[in-house]
mmCIF file of C-alpha atoms and ligand atoms in Angstrom:
data_model
loop_
_atom_site.group_PDB
_atom_site.id
_atom_site.type_symbol
_atom_site.label_atom_id
_atom_site.label_comp_id
_atom_site.label_asym_id
_atom_site.label_seq_id
_atom_site.Cartn_x
_atom_site.Cartn_y
_atom_site.Cartn_z
ATOM 1 C CA ASP A 1 108.952 119.157 138.819
ATOM 2 C CA ASN A 2 110.609 115.777 137.613
ATOM 3 C CA ASP A 3 107.325 114.548 136.210
ATOM 4 C CA ARG A 4 106.657 117.012 133.392
ATOM 5 C CA MET A 5 109.533 117.778 130.710
ATOM 6 C CA ILE A 6 109.711 119.798 127.684
ATOM 7 C CA ILE A 7 110.084 117.732 124.513
ATOM 8 C CA ALA A 8 111.303 119.830 121.624
ATOM 9 C CA ILE A 9 110.795 118.189 118.034
ATOM 10 C CA ASP A 10 112.447 119.943 115.107
ATOM 11 C CA GLY A 11 112.891 119.138 111.349
ATOM 12 C CA PRO A 12 112.273 120.110 107.642
ATOM 13 C CA ALA A 13 108.672 120.538 106.277
ATOM 14 C CA GLY A 14 106.676 117.254 105.811
ATOM 15 C CA ALA A 15 108.844 115.257 108.128
ATOM 16 C CA GLY A 16 105.560 114.546 110.429
ATOM 17 C CA LYS A 17 106.505 116.980 113.098
ATOM 18 C CA SER A 18 102.794 118.321 113.817
ATOM 19 C CA SER A 19 101.208 114.958 113.222
ATOM 20 C CA VAL A 20 103.572 113.212 115.774
ATOM 21 C CA ALA A 21 103.878 115.984 118.281
ATOM 22 C CA ARG A 22 100.226 116.395 118.643
ATOM 23 C CA LYS A 23 99.799 112.690 119.290
ATOM 24 C CA VAL A 24 102.809 112.400 121.603
ATOM 25 C CA ALA A 25 101.296 115.586 123.551
ATOM 26 C CA GLU A 26 98.261 113.671 123.788
ATOM 27 C CA GLN A 27 99.537 110.383 125.139
ATOM 28 C CA LEU A 28 101.520 112.204 127.863
ATOM 29 C CA GLY A 29 98.797 114.758 128.587
ATOM 30 C CA TYR A 30 101.077 117.499 127.634
ATOM 31 C CA VAL A 31 100.305 120.856 125.663
ATOM 32 C CA TYR A 32 101.154 120.668 121.945
ATOM 33 C CA ILE A 33 102.713 123.828 120.518
ATOM 34 C CA ASP A 34 102.965 124.509 116.767
ATOM 35 C CA THR A 35 105.679 127.180 116.451
ATOM 36 C CA GLY A 36 105.485 127.206 112.523
ATOM 37 C CA SER A 37 101.859 128.319 112.861
ATOM 38 C CA MET A 38 103.298 131.420 114.649
ATOM 39 C CA TYR A 39 105.593 132.065 111.674
ATOM 40 C CA ARG A 40 102.560 131.489 109.483
ATOM 41 C CA ALA A 41 100.256 133.935 111.357
ATOM 42 C CA VAL A 42 102.872 136.662 111.169
ATOM 43 C CA THR A 43 103.252 136.045 107.251
ATOM 44 C CA LEU A 44 99.686 136.239 106.809
ATOM 45 C CA MET A 45 99.230 139.558 108.672
ATOM 46 C CA ALA A 46 102.402 141.102 106.967
ATOM 47 C CA GLN A 47 100.830 140.024 103.444
ATOM 48 C CA ARG A 48 97.563 141.843 104.565
ATOM 49 C CA ALA A 49 99.126 144.973 105.519
ATOM 50 C CA ARG A 50 101.393 144.649 102.426
ATOM 51 C CA VAL A 51 104.465 144.942 104.402
ATOM 52 C CA THR A 52 107.268 143.033 102.764
ATOM 53 C CA VAL A 53 110.543 141.253 104.039
ATOM 54 C CA GLU A 54 112.525 144.276 102.920
ATOM 55 C CA GLN A 55 110.686 146.704 104.908
ATOM 56 C CA THR A 56 112.371 145.439 108.254
ATOM 57 C CA ALA A 57 111.265 148.641 110.345
ATOM 58 C CA LYS A 58 107.465 148.044 109.488
ATOM 59 C CA LEU A 59 107.918 144.229 110.099
ATOM 60 C CA ALA A 60 109.011 144.793 113.322
ATOM 61 C CA ASP A 61 106.297 147.137 114.349
ATOM 62 C CA LEU A 62 103.716 144.690 112.846
ATOM 63 C CA VAL A 63 105.087 141.551 114.790
ATOM 64 C CA LYS A 64 105.223 143.564 118.164
ATOM 65 C CA SER A 65 101.622 144.528 117.323
ATOM 66 C CA LEU A 66 100.250 141.026 117.085
ATOM 67 C CA GLU A 67 98.783 138.975 119.864
ATOM 68 C CA ILE A 68 98.997 135.467 118.960
ATOM 69 C CA GLU A 69 96.915 132.722 120.746
ATOM 70 C CA LEU A 70 97.080 129.089 120.305
ATOM 71 C CA GLU A 71 94.370 126.748 121.401
ATOM 72 C CA PRO A 72 93.945 123.206 121.289
ATOM 73 C CA GLY A 73 91.532 122.121 118.578
ATOM 74 C CA GLU A 74 89.844 119.219 116.669
ATOM 75 C CA GLN A 75 92.704 119.597 113.891
ATOM 76 C CA GLY A 76 95.515 119.834 116.353
ATOM 77 C CA GLN A 77 95.423 123.641 117.376
ATOM 78 C CA SER A 78 93.757 126.872 116.435
ATOM 79 C CA VAL A 79 95.442 129.866 115.795
ATOM 80 C CA PHE A 80 94.077 133.487 116.810
ATOM 81 C CA VAL A 81 95.647 136.763 115.920
ATOM 82 C CA ASN A 82 94.319 139.675 117.833
ATOM 83 C CA GLY A 83 90.950 137.699 118.360
ATOM 84 C CA GLU A 84 90.512 136.334 114.770
ATOM 85 C CA ASP A 85 90.581 132.654 113.960
ATOM 86 C CA VAL A 86 93.249 132.388 111.037
ATOM 87 C CA THR A 87 93.644 128.518 111.682
ATOM 88 C CA ALA A 88 92.714 128.063 108.122
ATOM 89 C CA LEU A 89 94.065 131.116 106.360
ATOM 90 C CA ILE A 90 97.503 130.416 107.366
ATOM 91 C CA ARG A 91 97.903 127.233 105.551
ATOM 92 C CA THR A 92 97.317 128.560 101.816
ATOM 93 C CA ARG A 93 100.154 128.317 99.420
ATOM 94 C CA GLU A 94 100.528 131.965 99.508
ATOM 95 C CA VAL A 95 101.531 132.051 103.187
ATOM 96 C CA THR A 96 103.775 128.709 102.570
ATOM 97 C CA LEU A 97 105.604 130.344 99.763
ATOM 98 C CA GLN A 98 106.548 133.360 101.864
ATOM 99 C CA VAL A 99 107.011 131.933 105.471
ATOM 100 C CA SER A 100 110.631 131.292 105.222
ATOM 101 C CA HIS A 101 111.419 134.765 104.159
ATOM 102 C CA ILE A 102 109.475 136.402 106.948
ATOM 103 C CA ALA A 103 110.989 133.823 109.418
ATOM 104 C CA ALA A 104 114.403 135.132 108.631
ATOM 105 C CA ASN A 105 113.530 138.474 110.108
ATOM 106 C CA GLU A 106 115.648 139.056 113.381
ATOM 107 C CA THR A 107 112.791 140.969 115.194
ATOM 108 C CA VAL A 108 110.146 138.306 113.917
ATOM 109 C CA ARG A 109 112.403 135.552 115.596
ATOM 110 C CA GLU A 110 113.006 137.669 118.613
ATOM 111 C CA VAL A 111 109.283 138.222 119.446
ATOM 112 C CA LEU A 112 108.219 134.768 118.584
ATOM 113 C CA GLY A 113 110.974 133.290 120.762
ATOM 114 C CA ILE A 114 109.845 135.196 123.700
ATOM 115 C CA MET A 115 106.434 133.968 123.318
ATOM 116 C CA GLN A 116 107.520 130.401 122.849
ATOM 117 C CA ARG A 117 109.627 130.305 125.987
ATOM 118 C CA LYS A 118 106.797 131.814 128.015
ATOM 119 C CA LEU A 119 104.441 128.874 126.598
ATOM 120 C CA ALA A 120 107.014 126.358 127.731
ATOM 121 C CA GLU A 121 107.281 128.001 131.233
ATOM 122 C CA ARG A 122 104.909 125.572 133.006
ATOM 123 C CA LYS A 123 106.699 122.518 131.153
ATOM 124 C CA GLY A 124 104.358 119.679 130.098
ATOM 125 C CA VAL A 125 104.946 120.823 126.571
ATOM 126 C CA VAL A 126 105.835 119.203 123.305
ATOM 127 C CA MET A 127 106.791 122.216 120.922
ATOM 128 C CA ASP A 128 107.761 121.580 117.230
ATOM 129 C CA GLY A 129 109.531 123.947 114.668
ATOM 130 C CA ARG A 130 112.945 124.396 113.376
ATOM 131 C CA ASP A 131 115.070 125.807 116.149
ATOM 132 C CA ILE A 132 113.349 124.687 119.470
ATOM 133 C CA GLY A 133 116.125 122.123 120.727
ATOM 134 C CA SER A 134 118.784 124.377 119.301
ATOM 135 C CA HIS A 135 118.071 127.835 120.202
ATOM 136 C CA VAL A 136 114.452 128.508 121.874
ATOM 137 C CA LEU A 137 114.575 125.749 124.464
ATOM 138 C CA PRO A 138 118.050 124.481 124.720
ATOM 139 C CA GLN A 139 117.356 123.205 128.285
ATOM 140 C CA ALA A 140 114.667 120.789 126.823
ATOM 141 C CA GLU A 141 114.878 117.435 128.354
ATOM 142 C CA LEU A 142 114.261 115.596 124.928
ATOM 143 C CA LYS A 143 115.224 116.853 121.552
ATOM 144 C CA ILE A 144 114.113 115.181 118.506
ATOM 145 C CA PHE A 145 115.241 115.912 115.193
ATOM 146 C CA LEU A 146 112.866 114.325 112.871
ATOM 147 C CA THR A 147 113.475 113.919 109.280
ATOM 148 C CA ALA A 148 112.661 112.245 105.866
ATOM 149 C CA SER A 149 113.608 112.182 102.364
ATOM 150 C CA VAL A 150 112.644 115.188 100.186
ATOM 151 C CA LYS A 151 111.117 112.935 97.866
ATOM 152 C CA GLU A 152 108.993 111.334 100.745
ATOM 153 C CA ARG A 153 108.185 114.582 102.124
ATOM 154 C CA ALA A 154 106.957 116.046 98.927
ATOM 155 C CA LEU A 155 104.713 112.937 98.396
ATOM 156 C CA ARG A 156 103.303 113.234 101.892
ATOM 157 C CA ARG A 157 102.405 116.674 101.108
ATOM 158 C CA TYR A 158 100.990 115.840 97.656
ATOM 159 C CA ARG A 159 98.588 113.366 99.227
ATOM 160 C CA GLU A 160 97.293 116.121 101.663
ATOM 161 C CA ILE A 161 96.115 118.199 98.615
ATOM 162 C CA VAL A 162 92.728 117.257 97.419
ATOM 163 C CA ASP A 163 93.049 119.106 94.453
ATOM 164 C CA SER A 164 96.332 118.208 93.356
ATOM 165 C CA GLN A 165 95.645 119.387 89.910
ATOM 166 C CA SER A 166 96.719 122.832 91.194
ATOM 167 C CA ILE A 167 100.228 121.494 91.519
ATOM 168 C CA THR A 168 102.285 118.811 90.424
ATOM 169 C CA LEU A 169 104.645 116.466 92.669
ATOM 170 C CA ALA A 170 107.658 117.885 91.326
ATOM 171 C CA GLN A 171 106.706 121.363 91.930
ATOM 172 C CA LEU A 172 106.047 120.512 95.547
ATOM 173 C CA GLU A 173 109.450 118.797 95.796
ATOM 174 C CA THR A 174 110.937 121.860 94.295
ATOM 175 C CA GLU A 175 109.103 124.205 96.920
ATOM 176 C CA ILE A 176 110.086 122.125 99.814
ATOM 177 C CA ALA A 177 113.667 121.799 98.677
ATOM 178 C CA GLU A 178 113.745 125.660 98.331
ATOM 179 C CA ARG A 179 112.289 126.010 102.035
ATOM 180 C CA ASP A 180 114.559 123.711 103.339
ATOM 181 C CA ARG A 181 117.557 125.676 102.008
ATOM 182 C CA LEU A 182 116.020 128.987 103.207
ATOM 183 C CA ASP A 183 115.677 127.446 106.783
ATOM 184 C CA GLU A 184 118.981 125.880 106.819
ATOM 185 C CA GLN A 185 120.867 128.918 105.382
ATOM 186 C CA ARG A 186 119.417 132.025 107.321
ATOM 187 C CA ASP A 187 121.788 133.760 109.726
ATOM 188 C CA ILE A 188 119.636 133.664 112.788
ATOM 189 C CA SER A 189 118.849 130.382 114.395
ATOM 190 C CA PRO A 190 118.703 128.093 111.410
ATOM 191 C CA LEU A 191 117.412 124.637 110.999
ATOM 192 C CA ILE A 192 120.050 122.549 112.493
ATOM 193 C CA CYS A 193 120.211 119.383 114.500
ATOM 194 C CA ALA A 194 121.198 120.216 118.046
ATOM 195 C CA PRO A 195 124.308 118.118 119.052
ATOM 196 C CA ASP A 196 122.251 116.486 121.872
ATOM 197 C CA ALA A 197 119.270 115.717 119.754
ATOM 198 C CA ILE A 198 118.072 112.349 118.859
ATOM 199 C CA VAL A 199 117.809 111.957 114.966
ATOM 200 C CA LEU A 200 114.734 109.998 113.743
ATOM 201 C CA ASP A 201 114.569 109.348 109.934
ATOM 202 C CA SER A 202 110.881 108.794 109.375
ATOM 203 C CA THR A 203 111.418 108.089 105.552
ATOM 204 C CA ALA A 204 110.363 104.498 105.977
ATOM 205 C CA MET A 205 108.155 104.821 109.162
ATOM 206 C CA THR A 206 104.542 105.085 109.747
ATOM 207 C CA ILE A 207 103.309 107.894 111.843
ATOM 208 C CA ASP A 208 102.445 105.503 114.671
ATOM 209 C CA GLU A 209 105.948 104.030 114.695
ATOM 210 C CA VAL A 210 107.390 107.471 115.126
ATOM 211 C CA ILE A 211 104.933 108.404 117.714
ATOM 212 C CA HIS A 212 105.863 105.052 119.675
ATOM 213 C CA ALA A 213 109.429 105.714 119.560
ATOM 214 C CA ILE A 214 109.165 109.361 120.962
ATOM 215 C CA VAL A 215 106.788 108.135 123.916
ATOM 216 C CA LYS A 216 109.217 105.438 124.724
ATOM 217 C CA LEU A 217 112.127 107.896 124.715
ATOM 218 C CA SER A 218 110.335 110.323 126.888
ATOM 219 C CA ARG A 219 109.560 107.428 129.289
ATOM 220 C CA THR A 220 113.087 106.429 129.551
ATOM 221 C CA LYS A 221 114.054 110.062 130.136
ATOM 222 C CA LEU A 222 111.520 110.410 132.752
ATOM 223 C CA ALA A 223 112.863 107.246 134.687
ATOM 224 C CA GLU A 224 116.262 108.369 134.411
ATOM 225 C CA ALA A 225 115.415 111.828 136.208
ATOM 226 C CA LYS A 226 113.945 109.884 139.162
HETATM 227 O O1 CDP B 301 104.278 122.412 108.437
HETATM 228 P P1 CDP B 301 105.439 122.859 107.533
HETATM 229 O O2 CDP B 301 106.615 121.843 107.835
HETATM 230 O O3 CDP B 301 105.149 123.211 106.254
HETATM 231 O O4 CDP B 301 106.086 124.298 108.166
HETATM 232 P P2 CDP B 301 105.629 124.980 109.656
HETATM 233 O O5 CDP B 301 106.120 124.037 110.594
HETATM 234 O O6 CDP B 301 104.385 125.440 109.534
HETATM 235 O O7 CDP B 301 106.808 126.087 109.398
HETATM 236 C C1 CDP B 301 106.576 127.183 108.345
HETATM 237 C C2 CDP B 301 107.816 127.926 108.499
HETATM 238 O O8 CDP B 301 108.002 128.605 109.497
HETATM 239 C C3 CDP B 301 109.174 127.173 108.138
HETATM 240 O O9 CDP B 301 109.583 126.620 106.816
HETATM 241 C C4 CDP B 301 110.160 128.166 108.731
HETATM 242 O O10 CDP B 301 110.605 128.828 107.823
HETATM 243 C C5 CDP B 301 109.389 128.791 109.824
HETATM 244 N N1 CDP B 301 109.605 128.518 111.139
HETATM 245 C C6 CDP B 301 110.945 128.588 111.636
HETATM 246 O O11 CDP B 301 111.542 129.572 111.117
HETATM 247 N N2 CDP B 301 111.233 128.346 113.047
HETATM 248 C C7 CDP B 301 110.287 127.447 113.689
HETATM 249 N N3 CDP B 301 110.465 127.293 115.000
HETATM 250 C C8 CDP B 301 109.175 127.045 113.098
HETATM 251 C C9 CDP B 301 108.907 127.474 111.699
HETATM 252 O O1 CDP B 302 104.765 119.161 110.524
HETATM 253 P P1 CDP B 302 105.502 118.554 109.531
HETATM 254 O O2 CDP B 302 105.696 119.683 108.352
HETATM 255 O O3 CDP B 302 106.950 118.132 109.858
HETATM 256 O O4 CDP B 302 104.680 117.132 108.834
HETATM 257 P P2 CDP B 302 103.199 116.780 109.193
HETATM 258 O O5 CDP B 302 102.284 117.899 108.565
HETATM 259 O O6 CDP B 302 103.022 116.142 110.419
HETATM 260 O O7 CDP B 302 103.143 115.511 108.233
HETATM 261 C C1 CDP B 302 102.962 115.680 106.545
HETATM 262 C C2 CDP B 302 102.131 114.783 106.239
HETATM 263 O O8 CDP B 302 102.835 113.270 106.154
HETATM 264 C C3 CDP B 302 100.914 114.368 106.926
HETATM 265 O O9 CDP B 302 99.640 114.254 106.103
HETATM 266 C C4 CDP B 302 101.103 112.971 107.708
HETATM 267 O O10 CDP B 302 99.890 112.255 107.933
HETATM 268 C C5 CDP B 302 102.176 112.274 106.742
HETATM 269 N N1 CDP B 302 103.043 111.505 107.390
HETATM 270 C C6 CDP B 302 103.105 110.214 107.052
HETATM 271 O O11 CDP B 302 102.366 109.772 105.964
HETATM 272 N N2 CDP B 302 104.015 109.181 107.548
HETATM 273 C C7 CDP B 302 104.775 109.770 108.862
HETATM 274 N N3 CDP B 302 105.868 108.815 109.382
HETATM 275 C C8 CDP B 302 104.478 111.171 108.881
HETATM 276 C C9 CDP B 302 103.715 111.945 108.511
#
């Protein structure tokens, strides 16, 4: 089916992946899949079960026991684990601080990678994450590596926080830089730009400009395939 493709959008935290991927999917009539939410869901469940990253066997059992479902919702996507809506619970700072450690586990990546490939089987998907174009779906017709300076990404996250008393901009910058480091340096499918990905630096771009650029690239790809 030449009319539906797979679009992979990878990049560091705060680059604009989810905001952009959701809208691109909407414009193309595709399904949006946020793979970061899956790593966050596993992290939440590990915290609840008091399973640490060091307990690799327990973590493997845990991830295999989870049924993760993604459903399109008003705020982009709702996430369910074993039937429970965890959409809001996976966005806490507690989860954010631990997710990159959990995401470095081999079995966690293997299990979630299988789920992600299944979700992309029917094509017509925009999937965002860290390793989608490089590892999970190397056959993706369009790969975008979306990035922005750490300062700009921290600022974007800062603006999202209503109660910014609880954390400073400098703190956010440090946490984002640390997550970048962990994601880039892990052994298994780290955050890297696939050789055939198109790099978009969104530091000085609005969300609409990025959406427009990606939709345009996808139309060019589709025309080429015909
Ligand atoms: O939304 P934000 O950019 O803060 O991060 P996310 O997309 O929700 O991803 C959270 C974390 O999950 C990342 O920092 C990575 O450690 C991990 N992740 C990953 O390892 N591989 C993916 N394909 C997606 C996320
Ligand atoms: O998914 P990812 O972590 O890559 O980023 P996001 O959650 O989509 O974007 C982080 C924040 O930056 C959101 O509040 C966006 O509205 C904002 N943003 C922006 O101000 N300008 C852009 N070009 C992209 C995102």
